[in-house]
Short mmCIF file of N, CA and C in Angstrom, two decimals:
data_model
loop_
_atom_site.label_atom_id
_atom_site.label_comp_id
_atom_site.label_asym_id
_atom_site.label_seq_id
_atom_site.Cartn_x
_atom_site.Cartn_y
_atom_site.Cartn_z
N MET A 4 -61.19 -17.03 -51.56
CA MET A 4 -61.06 -15.61 -51.32
C MET A 4 -60.17 -15.40 -50.10
N ILE A 5 -59.51 -14.26 -50.05
CA ILE A 5 -58.69 -13.95 -48.89
C ILE A 5 -59.32 -12.80 -48.13
N LEU A 6 -59.03 -12.78 -46.87
CA LEU A 6 -59.50 -11.68 -46.03
C LEU A 6 -58.32 -10.78 -45.73
N SER A 7 -58.55 -9.53 -45.78
CA SER A 7 -57.53 -8.58 -45.35
C SER A 7 -58.19 -7.66 -44.34
N TYR A 8 -57.39 -6.87 -43.71
CA TYR A 8 -57.97 -5.98 -42.71
C TYR A 8 -57.35 -4.60 -42.80
N LEU A 9 -58.09 -3.66 -42.35
CA LEU A 9 -57.65 -2.28 -42.27
C LEU A 9 -57.64 -1.91 -40.80
N PHE A 10 -56.51 -1.50 -40.31
CA PHE A 10 -56.38 -1.11 -38.91
C PHE A 10 -56.43 0.40 -38.87
N ALA A 11 -57.31 0.93 -38.09
CA ALA A 11 -57.46 2.39 -38.03
C ALA A 11 -57.64 2.85 -36.60
N HIS A 12 -57.32 4.09 -36.38
CA HIS A 12 -57.54 4.72 -35.08
C HIS A 12 -58.60 5.79 -35.34
N LEU A 13 -59.79 5.56 -34.83
CA LEU A 13 -60.91 6.42 -35.14
C LEU A 13 -61.57 6.88 -33.85
N TYR A 14 -61.64 8.17 -33.66
CA TYR A 14 -62.29 8.77 -32.49
C TYR A 14 -61.78 8.17 -31.18
N GLY A 15 -60.48 7.98 -31.11
CA GLY A 15 -59.89 7.48 -29.87
C GLY A 15 -59.96 5.98 -29.70
N TYR A 16 -60.48 5.25 -30.68
CA TYR A 16 -60.59 3.80 -30.58
C TYR A 16 -59.80 3.14 -31.70
N ASP A 17 -59.11 2.07 -31.35
CA ASP A 17 -58.44 1.26 -32.36
C ASP A 17 -59.47 0.29 -32.91
N ILE A 18 -59.62 0.27 -34.22
CA ILE A 18 -60.59 -0.64 -34.82
C ILE A 18 -59.92 -1.45 -35.93
N ILE A 19 -60.44 -2.60 -36.16
CA ILE A 19 -59.99 -3.44 -37.26
C ILE A 19 -61.20 -3.73 -38.14
N ILE A 20 -61.06 -3.41 -39.41
CA ILE A 20 -62.14 -3.66 -40.35
C ILE A 20 -61.69 -4.79 -41.27
N PHE A 21 -62.44 -5.88 -41.30
CA PHE A 21 -62.13 -7.00 -42.17
C PHE A 21 -62.86 -6.84 -43.49
N MET A 22 -62.16 -7.10 -44.57
CA MET A 22 -62.75 -6.96 -45.89
C MET A 22 -62.48 -8.22 -46.69
N GLN A 23 -63.45 -8.64 -47.47
CA GLN A 23 -63.23 -9.76 -48.36
C GLN A 23 -62.67 -9.20 -49.66
N GLU A 24 -61.62 -9.82 -50.15
CA GLU A 24 -60.97 -9.32 -51.35
C GLU A 24 -61.00 -10.34 -52.47
N LYS A 25 -60.30 -10.01 -53.52
CA LYS A 25 -60.19 -10.88 -54.67
C LYS A 25 -59.41 -12.14 -54.34
N SER A 26 -59.32 -13.04 -55.27
CA SER A 26 -58.61 -14.30 -55.05
C SER A 26 -57.13 -14.04 -54.79
N LEU A 27 -56.49 -14.98 -54.16
CA LEU A 27 -55.06 -14.87 -53.87
C LEU A 27 -54.27 -14.76 -55.17
N TYR A 28 -54.66 -15.53 -56.17
CA TYR A 28 -53.99 -15.46 -57.47
C TYR A 28 -54.07 -14.05 -58.04
N GLN A 29 -55.24 -13.45 -58.01
CA GLN A 29 -55.43 -12.11 -58.54
C GLN A 29 -54.62 -11.09 -57.73
N TYR A 30 -54.55 -11.30 -56.42
CA TYR A 30 -53.77 -10.41 -55.56
C TYR A 30 -52.30 -10.40 -55.99
N PHE A 31 -51.73 -11.59 -56.16
CA PHE A 31 -50.32 -11.68 -56.55
C PHE A 31 -50.10 -11.18 -57.97
N GLU A 32 -51.05 -11.41 -58.83
CA GLU A 32 -50.95 -10.89 -60.20
C GLU A 32 -50.94 -9.36 -60.19
N ASP A 33 -51.79 -8.76 -59.38
CA ASP A 33 -51.82 -7.30 -59.26
C ASP A 33 -50.51 -6.77 -58.67
N LYS A 34 -49.96 -7.47 -57.67
CA LYS A 34 -48.69 -7.04 -57.07
C LYS A 34 -47.56 -7.11 -58.08
N GLU A 35 -47.57 -8.14 -58.92
CA GLU A 35 -46.55 -8.27 -59.95
C GLU A 35 -46.64 -7.11 -60.95
N LYS A 36 -47.84 -6.73 -61.34
CA LYS A 36 -48.03 -5.60 -62.25
C LYS A 36 -47.57 -4.30 -61.59
N GLU A 37 -47.86 -4.16 -60.31
CA GLU A 37 -47.42 -2.98 -59.56
C GLU A 37 -45.90 -2.90 -59.55
N TRP A 38 -45.25 -4.03 -59.27
CA TRP A 38 -43.79 -4.14 -59.25
C TRP A 38 -43.22 -3.78 -60.62
N GLU A 39 -43.76 -4.39 -61.67
CA GLU A 39 -43.29 -4.14 -63.03
C GLU A 39 -43.48 -2.68 -63.42
N GLY A 40 -44.55 -2.07 -62.95
CA GLY A 40 -44.85 -0.69 -63.28
C GLY A 40 -43.84 0.31 -62.72
N LEU A 41 -43.07 -0.10 -61.74
CA LEU A 41 -42.05 0.78 -61.16
C LEU A 41 -40.84 0.94 -62.07
N CYS A 42 -40.58 -0.06 -62.90
CA CYS A 42 -39.38 -0.06 -63.74
C CYS A 42 -39.39 1.11 -64.71
N LEU A 43 -38.25 1.78 -64.82
CA LEU A 43 -38.10 2.92 -65.73
C LEU A 43 -37.54 2.51 -67.09
N ARG A 44 -37.29 1.23 -67.28
CA ARG A 44 -36.78 0.69 -68.55
C ARG A 44 -35.43 1.30 -68.93
N CYS A 45 -34.53 1.38 -67.92
CA CYS A 45 -33.21 1.95 -68.18
C CYS A 45 -32.28 0.97 -68.90
N GLY A 46 -32.55 -0.33 -68.80
CA GLY A 46 -31.76 -1.33 -69.50
C GLY A 46 -30.48 -1.76 -68.82
N THR A 47 -30.15 -1.13 -67.69
CA THR A 47 -28.86 -1.44 -67.06
C THR A 47 -28.80 -2.85 -66.49
N CYS A 48 -29.91 -3.37 -65.99
CA CYS A 48 -29.90 -4.73 -65.44
C CYS A 48 -29.73 -5.77 -66.55
N CYS A 49 -29.92 -5.36 -67.79
CA CYS A 49 -29.74 -6.25 -68.95
C CYS A 49 -28.40 -6.01 -69.63
N GLY A 50 -27.50 -5.32 -68.93
CA GLY A 50 -26.14 -5.13 -69.42
C GLY A 50 -25.93 -4.00 -70.40
N LEU A 51 -26.80 -3.02 -70.41
CA LEU A 51 -26.73 -1.92 -71.37
C LEU A 51 -25.33 -1.32 -71.48
N TYR A 52 -24.63 -1.10 -70.36
CA TYR A 52 -23.33 -0.43 -70.38
C TYR A 52 -22.15 -1.40 -70.40
N ASP A 53 -22.42 -2.67 -70.53
CA ASP A 53 -21.35 -3.67 -70.63
C ASP A 53 -21.52 -4.41 -71.96
N ASP A 54 -21.92 -5.64 -71.86
CA ASP A 54 -22.20 -6.49 -73.01
C ASP A 54 -23.67 -6.88 -72.90
N PRO A 55 -24.57 -6.11 -73.50
CA PRO A 55 -26.00 -6.32 -73.29
C PRO A 55 -26.54 -7.63 -73.84
N CYS A 56 -27.64 -8.02 -73.30
CA CYS A 56 -28.37 -9.18 -73.80
C CYS A 56 -28.77 -8.92 -75.25
N ARG A 57 -28.74 -9.96 -76.05
CA ARG A 57 -29.12 -9.83 -77.47
C ARG A 57 -30.57 -9.37 -77.64
N HIS A 58 -31.38 -9.61 -76.65
CA HIS A 58 -32.80 -9.29 -76.76
C HIS A 58 -33.15 -7.90 -76.24
N LEU A 59 -32.16 -7.16 -75.74
CA LEU A 59 -32.40 -5.80 -75.26
C LEU A 59 -32.49 -4.86 -76.46
N LYS A 60 -33.60 -4.18 -76.58
CA LYS A 60 -33.84 -3.27 -77.71
C LYS A 60 -34.18 -1.88 -77.19
N LYS A 61 -33.90 -0.88 -78.02
CA LYS A 61 -34.21 0.50 -77.64
C LYS A 61 -35.47 0.97 -78.35
N ASP A 62 -36.36 1.56 -77.57
CA ASP A 62 -37.55 2.19 -78.12
C ASP A 62 -37.17 3.65 -78.36
N THR A 63 -36.92 4.00 -79.60
CA THR A 63 -36.44 5.35 -79.92
C THR A 63 -37.50 6.42 -79.71
N ASP A 64 -38.76 6.03 -79.67
CA ASP A 64 -39.83 7.01 -79.46
C ASP A 64 -39.78 7.63 -78.07
N ASN A 65 -39.43 6.80 -77.07
CA ASN A 65 -39.43 7.32 -75.69
C ASN A 65 -38.08 7.15 -74.99
N ASN A 66 -37.05 6.75 -75.75
CA ASN A 66 -35.70 6.60 -75.21
C ASN A 66 -35.64 5.62 -74.04
N GLN A 67 -36.41 4.55 -74.11
CA GLN A 67 -36.40 3.50 -73.10
C GLN A 67 -35.99 2.18 -73.76
N TYR A 68 -35.68 1.20 -72.91
CA TYR A 68 -35.26 -0.11 -73.39
C TYR A 68 -36.29 -1.15 -73.02
N TYR A 69 -36.31 -2.23 -73.78
CA TYR A 69 -37.25 -3.31 -73.52
C TYR A 69 -36.65 -4.63 -74.00
N CYS A 70 -37.19 -5.71 -73.50
CA CYS A 70 -36.78 -7.05 -73.90
C CYS A 70 -37.74 -7.54 -74.98
N GLU A 71 -37.19 -7.92 -76.13
CA GLU A 71 -38.06 -8.35 -77.22
C GLU A 71 -38.71 -9.71 -76.97
N ILE A 72 -38.25 -10.45 -75.96
CA ILE A 72 -38.86 -11.75 -75.62
C ILE A 72 -39.33 -11.75 -74.17
N TYR A 73 -39.75 -10.61 -73.69
CA TYR A 73 -40.03 -10.42 -72.26
C TYR A 73 -40.83 -11.55 -71.59
N PRO A 74 -41.95 -12.00 -72.12
CA PRO A 74 -42.70 -13.06 -71.43
C PRO A 74 -41.90 -14.37 -71.26
N ALA A 75 -40.92 -14.60 -72.13
CA ALA A 75 -40.13 -15.84 -72.08
C ALA A 75 -38.66 -15.56 -71.80
N ARG A 76 -38.35 -14.48 -71.10
CA ARG A 76 -36.97 -14.02 -70.94
C ARG A 76 -36.10 -14.87 -70.03
N PHE A 77 -36.67 -15.50 -69.03
CA PHE A 77 -35.85 -16.21 -68.04
C PHE A 77 -35.23 -17.47 -68.64
N GLY A 78 -33.99 -17.72 -68.22
CA GLY A 78 -33.28 -18.90 -68.69
C GLY A 78 -31.94 -18.53 -69.30
N LEU A 79 -31.35 -19.49 -69.97
CA LEU A 79 -30.04 -19.30 -70.58
C LEU A 79 -30.17 -18.41 -71.82
N ARG A 80 -29.38 -17.35 -71.85
CA ARG A 80 -29.41 -16.37 -72.95
C ARG A 80 -27.97 -16.03 -73.35
N LYS A 81 -27.84 -15.23 -74.41
CA LYS A 81 -26.52 -14.79 -74.87
C LYS A 81 -26.49 -13.27 -74.96
N THR A 82 -25.28 -12.74 -74.76
CA THR A 82 -25.06 -11.31 -74.91
C THR A 82 -24.78 -11.00 -76.38
N VAL A 83 -24.64 -9.73 -76.69
CA VAL A 83 -24.32 -9.31 -78.04
C VAL A 83 -22.99 -9.93 -78.50
N LYS A 84 -22.03 -10.06 -77.58
CA LYS A 84 -20.73 -10.64 -77.91
C LYS A 84 -20.73 -12.17 -77.88
N GLY A 85 -21.86 -12.77 -77.54
CA GLY A 85 -21.96 -14.23 -77.57
C GLY A 85 -21.72 -14.93 -76.24
N GLU A 86 -21.51 -14.16 -75.17
CA GLU A 86 -21.32 -14.76 -73.84
C GLU A 86 -22.65 -15.30 -73.33
N LYS A 87 -22.61 -16.46 -72.69
CA LYS A 87 -23.83 -17.05 -72.13
C LYS A 87 -24.05 -16.55 -70.70
N PHE A 88 -25.30 -16.36 -70.33
CA PHE A 88 -25.66 -15.95 -68.98
C PHE A 88 -27.08 -16.41 -68.69
N TRP A 89 -27.43 -16.41 -67.42
CA TRP A 89 -28.79 -16.77 -67.01
C TRP A 89 -29.58 -15.51 -66.74
N CYS A 90 -30.66 -15.33 -67.46
CA CYS A 90 -31.57 -14.21 -67.20
C CYS A 90 -32.47 -14.63 -66.04
N VAL A 91 -32.47 -13.82 -65.00
CA VAL A 91 -33.25 -14.12 -63.79
C VAL A 91 -34.06 -12.89 -63.40
N PRO A 92 -35.07 -13.06 -62.54
CA PRO A 92 -35.82 -11.89 -62.07
C PRO A 92 -34.91 -10.90 -61.34
N ILE A 93 -35.18 -9.63 -61.49
CA ILE A 93 -34.38 -8.58 -60.86
C ILE A 93 -34.29 -8.78 -59.35
N LYS A 94 -35.32 -9.36 -58.76
CA LYS A 94 -35.33 -9.59 -57.31
C LYS A 94 -34.18 -10.50 -56.89
N LYS A 95 -33.71 -11.36 -57.80
CA LYS A 95 -32.63 -12.29 -57.47
C LYS A 95 -31.25 -11.64 -57.53
N ILE A 96 -31.13 -10.52 -58.23
CA ILE A 96 -29.81 -9.88 -58.37
C ILE A 96 -29.77 -8.46 -57.80
N ILE A 97 -30.83 -8.04 -57.15
CA ILE A 97 -30.92 -6.66 -56.67
C ILE A 97 -29.78 -6.30 -55.71
N HIS A 98 -29.23 -7.29 -55.01
CA HIS A 98 -28.14 -7.06 -54.06
C HIS A 98 -26.78 -6.96 -54.74
N GLU A 99 -26.71 -7.27 -56.03
CA GLU A 99 -25.44 -7.24 -56.76
C GLU A 99 -25.22 -5.86 -57.38
N HIS A 100 -24.01 -5.67 -57.91
CA HIS A 100 -23.68 -4.40 -58.57
C HIS A 100 -23.50 -4.65 -60.07
N TRP A 101 -23.96 -3.72 -60.87
CA TRP A 101 -23.70 -3.74 -62.30
C TRP A 101 -23.52 -2.30 -62.77
N ARG A 102 -22.86 -2.12 -63.91
CA ARG A 102 -22.61 -0.77 -64.42
C ARG A 102 -23.93 -0.06 -64.67
N GLY A 103 -24.04 1.15 -64.15
CA GLY A 103 -25.24 1.95 -64.34
C GLY A 103 -26.37 1.62 -63.39
N ASP A 104 -26.10 0.81 -62.37
CA ASP A 104 -27.20 0.40 -61.48
C ASP A 104 -27.78 1.56 -60.67
N TYR A 105 -27.09 2.69 -60.65
CA TYR A 105 -27.65 3.87 -59.97
C TYR A 105 -28.90 4.38 -60.70
N LEU A 106 -29.10 3.98 -61.95
CA LEU A 106 -30.30 4.36 -62.70
C LEU A 106 -31.51 3.49 -62.37
N CYS A 107 -31.27 2.35 -61.74
CA CYS A 107 -32.33 1.38 -61.46
C CYS A 107 -33.25 1.88 -60.34
N VAL A 108 -34.52 2.00 -60.65
CA VAL A 108 -35.48 2.51 -59.66
C VAL A 108 -35.59 1.58 -58.45
N TYR A 109 -35.48 0.28 -58.67
CA TYR A 109 -35.55 -0.67 -57.55
C TYR A 109 -34.40 -0.44 -56.58
N LYS A 110 -33.20 -0.24 -57.12
CA LYS A 110 -32.03 0.03 -56.27
C LYS A 110 -32.20 1.35 -55.52
N ARG A 111 -32.74 2.36 -56.19
CA ARG A 111 -32.93 3.65 -55.53
C ARG A 111 -33.96 3.56 -54.41
N LEU A 112 -35.01 2.78 -54.62
CA LEU A 112 -36.01 2.60 -53.56
C LEU A 112 -35.40 1.95 -52.33
N ILE A 113 -34.57 0.95 -52.55
CA ILE A 113 -33.91 0.27 -51.43
C ILE A 113 -32.95 1.23 -50.72
N LYS A 114 -32.14 1.93 -51.50
CA LYS A 114 -31.15 2.85 -50.93
C LYS A 114 -31.81 3.92 -50.08
N ASN A 115 -32.96 4.41 -50.51
CA ASN A 115 -33.65 5.48 -49.80
C ASN A 115 -34.71 4.98 -48.83
N ASN A 116 -34.69 3.69 -48.55
CA ASN A 116 -35.65 3.07 -47.61
C ASN A 116 -37.10 3.36 -47.97
N LEU A 117 -37.39 3.36 -49.25
CA LEU A 117 -38.76 3.58 -49.71
C LEU A 117 -39.37 2.31 -50.27
N TRP A 118 -38.73 1.19 -49.96
CA TRP A 118 -39.15 -0.10 -50.49
C TRP A 118 -40.58 -0.43 -50.07
N ILE A 119 -41.37 -0.93 -50.99
CA ILE A 119 -42.75 -1.33 -50.71
C ILE A 119 -42.71 -2.69 -50.03
N LYS A 120 -43.24 -2.79 -48.84
CA LYS A 120 -43.14 -4.03 -48.08
C LYS A 120 -44.45 -4.79 -47.99
N SER A 121 -45.42 -4.43 -48.79
CA SER A 121 -46.70 -5.14 -48.72
C SER A 121 -46.69 -6.36 -49.60
#
């Protein structure tokens, strides 16, 4: 188990409250879900406006995009035109530019200094 703390200023006193939390594994799993939940599924990081990944599909019900092999997406892949590329986590390419990246919520959070640092 991991310990975390809450630092508060209460009635003129600084206090630290220690709390026992879930396992470290569960903590990181929850953070990953939180991170994934921010994505608006714009498809631009998967090449939507250039030569998209072959696995990028459009959900016509909600006008969003998704990867048809999402759990196994990382690694060597091909675009619609047959070009090879390495699919990597968005965190590894967030500093790069791609067409339509202004639609990416992660890029907007960084640009507006609203990045979650926990």
